[in-house]
mmCIF file of C-alpha atoms in Angstrom:
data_model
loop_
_atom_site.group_PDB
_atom_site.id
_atom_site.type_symbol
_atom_site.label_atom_id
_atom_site.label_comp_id
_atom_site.label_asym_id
_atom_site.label_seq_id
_atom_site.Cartn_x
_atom_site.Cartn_y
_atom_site.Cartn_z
ATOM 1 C CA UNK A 131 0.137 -21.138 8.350
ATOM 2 C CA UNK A 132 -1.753 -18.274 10.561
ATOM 3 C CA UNK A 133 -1.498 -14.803 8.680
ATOM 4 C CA UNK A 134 -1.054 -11.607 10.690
ATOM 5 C CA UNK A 135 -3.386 -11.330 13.909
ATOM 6 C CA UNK A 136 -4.653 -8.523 15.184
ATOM 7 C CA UNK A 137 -6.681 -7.913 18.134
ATOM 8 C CA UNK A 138 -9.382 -6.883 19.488
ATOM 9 C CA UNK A 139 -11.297 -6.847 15.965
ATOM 10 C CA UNK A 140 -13.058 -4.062 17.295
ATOM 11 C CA UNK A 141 -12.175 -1.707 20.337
ATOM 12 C CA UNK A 142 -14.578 1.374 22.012
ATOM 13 C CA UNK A 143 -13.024 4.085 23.857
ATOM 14 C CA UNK A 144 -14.506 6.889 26.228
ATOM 15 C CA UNK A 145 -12.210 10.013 25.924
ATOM 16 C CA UNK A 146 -9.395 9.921 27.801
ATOM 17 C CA UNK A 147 -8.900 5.997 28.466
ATOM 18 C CA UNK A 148 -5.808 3.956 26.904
ATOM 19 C CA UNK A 149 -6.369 1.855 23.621
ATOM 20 C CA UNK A 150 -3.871 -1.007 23.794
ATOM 21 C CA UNK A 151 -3.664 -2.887 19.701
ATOM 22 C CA UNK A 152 -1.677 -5.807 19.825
ATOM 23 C CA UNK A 153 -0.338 -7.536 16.294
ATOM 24 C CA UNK A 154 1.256 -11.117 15.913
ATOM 25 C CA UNK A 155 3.382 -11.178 12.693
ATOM 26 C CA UNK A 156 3.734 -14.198 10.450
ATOM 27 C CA UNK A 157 5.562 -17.439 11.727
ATOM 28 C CA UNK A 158 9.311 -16.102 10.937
ATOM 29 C CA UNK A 159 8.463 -12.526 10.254
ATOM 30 C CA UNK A 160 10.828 -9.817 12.414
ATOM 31 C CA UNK A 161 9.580 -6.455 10.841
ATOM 32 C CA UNK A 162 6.144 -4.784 11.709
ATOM 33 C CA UNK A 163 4.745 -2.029 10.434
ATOM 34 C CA UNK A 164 1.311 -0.258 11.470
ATOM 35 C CA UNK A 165 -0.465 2.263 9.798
ATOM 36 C CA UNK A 166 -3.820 4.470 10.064
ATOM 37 C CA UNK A 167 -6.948 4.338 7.951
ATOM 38 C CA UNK A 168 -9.012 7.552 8.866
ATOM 39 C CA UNK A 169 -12.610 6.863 7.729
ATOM 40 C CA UNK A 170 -13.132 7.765 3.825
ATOM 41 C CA UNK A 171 -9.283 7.810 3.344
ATOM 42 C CA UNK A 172 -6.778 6.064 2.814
ATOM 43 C CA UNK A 173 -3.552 4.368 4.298
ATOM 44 C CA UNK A 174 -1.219 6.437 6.544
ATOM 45 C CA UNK A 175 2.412 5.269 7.819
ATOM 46 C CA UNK A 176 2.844 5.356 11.398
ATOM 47 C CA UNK A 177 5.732 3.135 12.511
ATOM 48 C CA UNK A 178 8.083 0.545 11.349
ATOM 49 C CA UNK A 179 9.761 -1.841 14.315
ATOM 50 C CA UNK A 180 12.443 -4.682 14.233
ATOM 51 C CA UNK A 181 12.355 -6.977 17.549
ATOM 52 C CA UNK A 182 13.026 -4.576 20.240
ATOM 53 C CA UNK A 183 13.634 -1.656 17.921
ATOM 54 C CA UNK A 184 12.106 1.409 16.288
ATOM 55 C CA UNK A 185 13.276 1.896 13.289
ATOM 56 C CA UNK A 186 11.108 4.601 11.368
ATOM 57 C CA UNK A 187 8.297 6.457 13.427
ATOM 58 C CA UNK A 188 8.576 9.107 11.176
ATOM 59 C CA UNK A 189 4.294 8.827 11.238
ATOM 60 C CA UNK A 190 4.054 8.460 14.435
ATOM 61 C CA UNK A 191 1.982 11.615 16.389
ATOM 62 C CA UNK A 192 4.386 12.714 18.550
ATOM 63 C CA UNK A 193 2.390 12.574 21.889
ATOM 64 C CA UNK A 194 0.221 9.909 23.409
ATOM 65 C CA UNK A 195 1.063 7.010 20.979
ATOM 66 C CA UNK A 196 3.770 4.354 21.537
ATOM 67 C CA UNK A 197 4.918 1.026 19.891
ATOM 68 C CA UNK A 198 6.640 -1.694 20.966
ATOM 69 C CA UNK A 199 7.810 -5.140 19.034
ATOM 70 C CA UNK A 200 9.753 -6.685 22.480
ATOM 71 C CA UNK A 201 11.878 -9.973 21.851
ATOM 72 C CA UNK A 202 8.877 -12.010 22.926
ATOM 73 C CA UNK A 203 5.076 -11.550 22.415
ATOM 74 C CA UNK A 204 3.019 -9.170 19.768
ATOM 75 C CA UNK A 205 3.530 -5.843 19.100
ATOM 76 C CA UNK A 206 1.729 -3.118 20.616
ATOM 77 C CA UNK A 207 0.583 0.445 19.466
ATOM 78 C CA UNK A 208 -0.636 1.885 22.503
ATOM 79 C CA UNK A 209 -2.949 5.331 22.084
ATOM 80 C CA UNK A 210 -2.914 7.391 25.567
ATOM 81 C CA UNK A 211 -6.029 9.691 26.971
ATOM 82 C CA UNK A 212 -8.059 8.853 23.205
ATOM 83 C CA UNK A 213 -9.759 11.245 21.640
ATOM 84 C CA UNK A 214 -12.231 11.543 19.156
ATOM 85 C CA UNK A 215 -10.241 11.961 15.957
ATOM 86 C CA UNK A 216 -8.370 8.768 17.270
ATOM 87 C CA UNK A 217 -11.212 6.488 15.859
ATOM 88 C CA UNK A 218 -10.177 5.000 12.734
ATOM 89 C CA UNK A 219 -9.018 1.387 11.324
ATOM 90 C CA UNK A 220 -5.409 0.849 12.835
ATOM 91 C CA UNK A 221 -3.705 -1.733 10.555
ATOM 92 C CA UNK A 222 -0.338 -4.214 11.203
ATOM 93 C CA UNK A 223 1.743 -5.829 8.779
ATOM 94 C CA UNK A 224 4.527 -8.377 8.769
ATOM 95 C CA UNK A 225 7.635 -9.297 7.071
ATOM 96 C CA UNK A 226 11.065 -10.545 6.534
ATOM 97 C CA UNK A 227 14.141 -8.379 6.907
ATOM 98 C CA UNK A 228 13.993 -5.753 4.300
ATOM 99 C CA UNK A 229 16.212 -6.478 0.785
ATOM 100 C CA UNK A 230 14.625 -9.368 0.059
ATOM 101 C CA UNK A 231 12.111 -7.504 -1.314
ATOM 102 C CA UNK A 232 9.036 -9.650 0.114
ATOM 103 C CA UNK A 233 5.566 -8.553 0.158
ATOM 104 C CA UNK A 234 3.943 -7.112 3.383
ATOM 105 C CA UNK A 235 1.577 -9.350 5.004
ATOM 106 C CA UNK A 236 -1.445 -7.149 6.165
ATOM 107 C CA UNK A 237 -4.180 -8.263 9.325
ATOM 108 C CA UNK A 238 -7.178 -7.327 9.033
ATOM 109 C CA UNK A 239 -6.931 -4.137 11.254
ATOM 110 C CA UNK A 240 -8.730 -3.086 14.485
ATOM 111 C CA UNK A 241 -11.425 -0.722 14.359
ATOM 112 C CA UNK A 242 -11.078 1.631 17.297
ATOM 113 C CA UNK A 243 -14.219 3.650 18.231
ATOM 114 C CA UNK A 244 -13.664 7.068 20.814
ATOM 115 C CA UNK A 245 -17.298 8.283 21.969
ATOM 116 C CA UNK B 84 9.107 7.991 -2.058
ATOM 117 C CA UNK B 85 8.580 8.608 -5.939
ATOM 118 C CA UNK B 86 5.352 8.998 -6.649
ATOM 119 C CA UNK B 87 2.247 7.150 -8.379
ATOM 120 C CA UNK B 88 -0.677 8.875 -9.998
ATOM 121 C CA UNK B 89 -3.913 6.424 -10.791
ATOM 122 C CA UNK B 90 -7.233 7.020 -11.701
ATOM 123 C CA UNK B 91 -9.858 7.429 -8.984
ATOM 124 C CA UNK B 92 -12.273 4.915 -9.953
ATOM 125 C CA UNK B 93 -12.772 2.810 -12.772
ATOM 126 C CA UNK B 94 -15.926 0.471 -13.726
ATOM 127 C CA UNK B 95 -15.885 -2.890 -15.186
ATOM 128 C CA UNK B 96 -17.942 -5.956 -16.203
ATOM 129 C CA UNK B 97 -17.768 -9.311 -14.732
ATOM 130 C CA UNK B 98 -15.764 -11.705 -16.858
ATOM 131 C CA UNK B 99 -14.414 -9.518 -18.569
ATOM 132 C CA UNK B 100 -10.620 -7.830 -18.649
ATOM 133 C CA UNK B 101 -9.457 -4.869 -16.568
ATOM 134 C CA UNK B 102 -6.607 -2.875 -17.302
ATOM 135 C CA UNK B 103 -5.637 -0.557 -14.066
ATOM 136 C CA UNK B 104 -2.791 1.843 -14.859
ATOM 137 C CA UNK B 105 -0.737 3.985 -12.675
ATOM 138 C CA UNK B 106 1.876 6.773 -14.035
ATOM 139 C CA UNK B 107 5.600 6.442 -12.039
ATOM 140 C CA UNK B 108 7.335 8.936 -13.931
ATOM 141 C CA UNK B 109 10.125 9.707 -11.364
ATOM 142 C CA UNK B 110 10.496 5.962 -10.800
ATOM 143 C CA UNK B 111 14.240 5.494 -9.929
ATOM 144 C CA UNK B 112 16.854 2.528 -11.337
ATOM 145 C CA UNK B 113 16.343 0.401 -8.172
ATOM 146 C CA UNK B 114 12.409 0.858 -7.239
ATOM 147 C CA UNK B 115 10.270 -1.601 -7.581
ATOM 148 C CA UNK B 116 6.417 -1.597 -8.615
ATOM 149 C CA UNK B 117 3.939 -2.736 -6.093
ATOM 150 C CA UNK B 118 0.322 -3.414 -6.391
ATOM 151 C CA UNK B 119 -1.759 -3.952 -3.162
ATOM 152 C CA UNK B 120 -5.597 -3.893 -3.036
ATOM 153 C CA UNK B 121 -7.952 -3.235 0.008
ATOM 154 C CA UNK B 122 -11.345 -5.158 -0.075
ATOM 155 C CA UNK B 123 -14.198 -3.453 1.979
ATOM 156 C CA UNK B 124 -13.689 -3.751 6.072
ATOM 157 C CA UNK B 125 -10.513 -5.660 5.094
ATOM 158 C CA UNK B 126 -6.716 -5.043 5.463
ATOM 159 C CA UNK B 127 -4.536 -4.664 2.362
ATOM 160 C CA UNK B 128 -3.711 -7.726 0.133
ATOM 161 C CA UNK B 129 -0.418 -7.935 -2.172
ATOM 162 C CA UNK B 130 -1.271 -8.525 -5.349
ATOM 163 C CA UNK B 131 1.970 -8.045 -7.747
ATOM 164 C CA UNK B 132 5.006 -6.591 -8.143
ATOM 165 C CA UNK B 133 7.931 -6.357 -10.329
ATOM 166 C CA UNK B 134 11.123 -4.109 -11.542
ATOM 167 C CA UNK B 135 11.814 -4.646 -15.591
ATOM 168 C CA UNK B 136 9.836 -7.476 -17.017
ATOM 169 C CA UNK B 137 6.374 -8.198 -16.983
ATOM 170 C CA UNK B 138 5.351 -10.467 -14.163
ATOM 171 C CA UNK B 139 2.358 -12.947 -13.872
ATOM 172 C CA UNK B 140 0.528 -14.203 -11.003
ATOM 173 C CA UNK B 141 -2.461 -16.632 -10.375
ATOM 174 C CA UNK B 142 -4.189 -13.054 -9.346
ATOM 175 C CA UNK B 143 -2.681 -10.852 -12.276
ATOM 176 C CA UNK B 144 -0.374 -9.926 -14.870
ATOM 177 C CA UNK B 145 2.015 -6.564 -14.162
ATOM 178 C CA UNK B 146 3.203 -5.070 -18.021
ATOM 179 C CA UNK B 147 5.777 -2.629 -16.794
ATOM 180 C CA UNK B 148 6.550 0.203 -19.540
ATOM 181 C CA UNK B 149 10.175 -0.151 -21.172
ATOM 182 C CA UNK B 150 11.203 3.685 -19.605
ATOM 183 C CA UNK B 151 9.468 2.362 -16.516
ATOM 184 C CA UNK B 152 7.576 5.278 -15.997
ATOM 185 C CA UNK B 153 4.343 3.573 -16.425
ATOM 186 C CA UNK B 154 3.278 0.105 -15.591
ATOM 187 C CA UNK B 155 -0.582 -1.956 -15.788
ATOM 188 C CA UNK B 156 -2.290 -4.121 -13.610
ATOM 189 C CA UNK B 157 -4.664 -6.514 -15.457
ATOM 190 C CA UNK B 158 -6.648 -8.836 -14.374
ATOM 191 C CA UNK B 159 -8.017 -10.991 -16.457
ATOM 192 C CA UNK B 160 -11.563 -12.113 -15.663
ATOM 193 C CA UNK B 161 -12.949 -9.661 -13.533
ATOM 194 C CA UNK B 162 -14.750 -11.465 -10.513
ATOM 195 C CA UNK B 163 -17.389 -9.412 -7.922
ATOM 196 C CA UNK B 164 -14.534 -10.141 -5.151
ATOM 197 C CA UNK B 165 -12.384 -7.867 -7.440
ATOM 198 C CA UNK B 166 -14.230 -5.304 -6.224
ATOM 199 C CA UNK B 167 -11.918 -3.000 -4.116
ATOM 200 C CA UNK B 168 -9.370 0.128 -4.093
ATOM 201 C CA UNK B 169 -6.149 -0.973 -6.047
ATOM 202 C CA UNK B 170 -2.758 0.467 -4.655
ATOM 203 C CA UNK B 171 0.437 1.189 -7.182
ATOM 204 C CA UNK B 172 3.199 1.637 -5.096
ATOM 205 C CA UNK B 173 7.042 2.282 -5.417
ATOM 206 C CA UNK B 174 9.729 0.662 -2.947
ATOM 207 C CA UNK B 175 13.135 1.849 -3.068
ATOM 208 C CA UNK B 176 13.933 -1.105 -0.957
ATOM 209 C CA UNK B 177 15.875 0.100 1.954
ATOM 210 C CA UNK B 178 13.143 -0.763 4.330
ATOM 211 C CA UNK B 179 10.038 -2.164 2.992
ATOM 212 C CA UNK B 180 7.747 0.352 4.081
ATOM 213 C CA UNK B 181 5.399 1.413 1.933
ATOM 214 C CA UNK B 182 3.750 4.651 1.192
ATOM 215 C CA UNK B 183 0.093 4.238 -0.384
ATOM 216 C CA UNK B 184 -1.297 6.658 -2.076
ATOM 217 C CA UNK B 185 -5.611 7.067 -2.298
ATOM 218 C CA UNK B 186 -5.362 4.299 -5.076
ATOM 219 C CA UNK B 187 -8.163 3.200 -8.102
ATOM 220 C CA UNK B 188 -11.658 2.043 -6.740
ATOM 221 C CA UNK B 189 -12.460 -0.828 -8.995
ATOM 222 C CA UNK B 190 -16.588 -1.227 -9.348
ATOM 223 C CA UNK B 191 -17.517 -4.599 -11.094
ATOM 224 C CA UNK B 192 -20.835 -4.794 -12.557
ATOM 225 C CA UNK B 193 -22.483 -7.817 -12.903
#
């Protein structure tokens, strides 16, 4: 029973190129969630998706990132022209439809690196 | 998102009990308690949660306070791999999004 994927495990950046994080949710999960780990802090909300909806990206900066959860495939956060305060650990977790109160299944994140 | 105040660190020896608390004082009816830790270089791990009674795990026990505006983690045997920052967290349940705050970093000493 495969947890949450996430990859690349690790991903390096010059300024200004696209970072593309894909996440594959637990067998018979339909929520996502992905969140922000700054180095030397801790975890920061960025968006929550259904299949082929946003529904919170209340964390989301408001220019050059994106998600997507589409009816087939992973979910993407995808990070336009990077900079260097983009580099942190970028963390993806699954789970059931909401109210039945199940835990969040977590990956174990991809490190993205802007020189 | 009611919110959790822990302790920034706390030290323990191996084998022996650990008793992480975290202060929920504006806890409403319907929240529940979550604990989530983060081991070093890896993504966060459920540990517990619970809304009333106290709830036991393989991995710990949750004693929730009877006002609810406190609750403990304990684990009972502190291993090295408990090593890690432990995460109290409320969930009002609409959406199970989670808010974490900076958490408890656990240090067990051999």
């Amino acid at each position: 029973n495969a947890g949450v994927m996430q990859n690349p495990r690790h991903l390096v950046r010059r300024r200004g190129q696209e970072a593309r994080l894909r996440c594959s949710p637990m067998k018979g999960h339909s929520h996502v969630y992905w969140y922000r780990q700054l180095p030397e802090e801790g975890l920061k909300f960025m968006v929550y998706l259904q299949k082929e909806n946003i529904i919170d990206e209340s964390g989301m900066p408001k220019e050059r990132f994106s998600a997507e959860f589409p009816k087939e495939g992973p979910s993407i956060l995808r990070i336009q022209q990077v900079v260097r305060g983009d580099s942190a650990a970028y963390f993806c977790a699954s789970s059931p439809p909401p109210g039945a109160r199940s835990p969040l299944h977590f990956g174990n994140g991809t490190r993205l690196t802007v020189t | 998102d009611a919110k959790t105040t822990q302790p920034n660190s706390m030290e323990s020896n191996e084998e022996e009990p650990v008793h992480l608390p975290c202060n929920h004082s504006t806890i409403s009816g319907t929240d529940y308690i979550h604990w989530y830790r983060q081991l070093p270089s890896q993504g966060p791990e459920y540990v517990i949660h619970g809304l009333t009674s106290n709830v036991n795990n393989r991995m710990a026990s949750l004693a929730i306070a009877e006002d609810r505006k406190s609750s403990t983690l304990i684990l009972h045997r502190a291993t090295l791999r408990d090593a890690a920052v432990y995460y109290c967290i409320l969930d009002g349940g609409a959406t199970n999004k989670l808010i974490f705050g900076t958490g408890t970093l656990l240090a067990v000493q051999p």
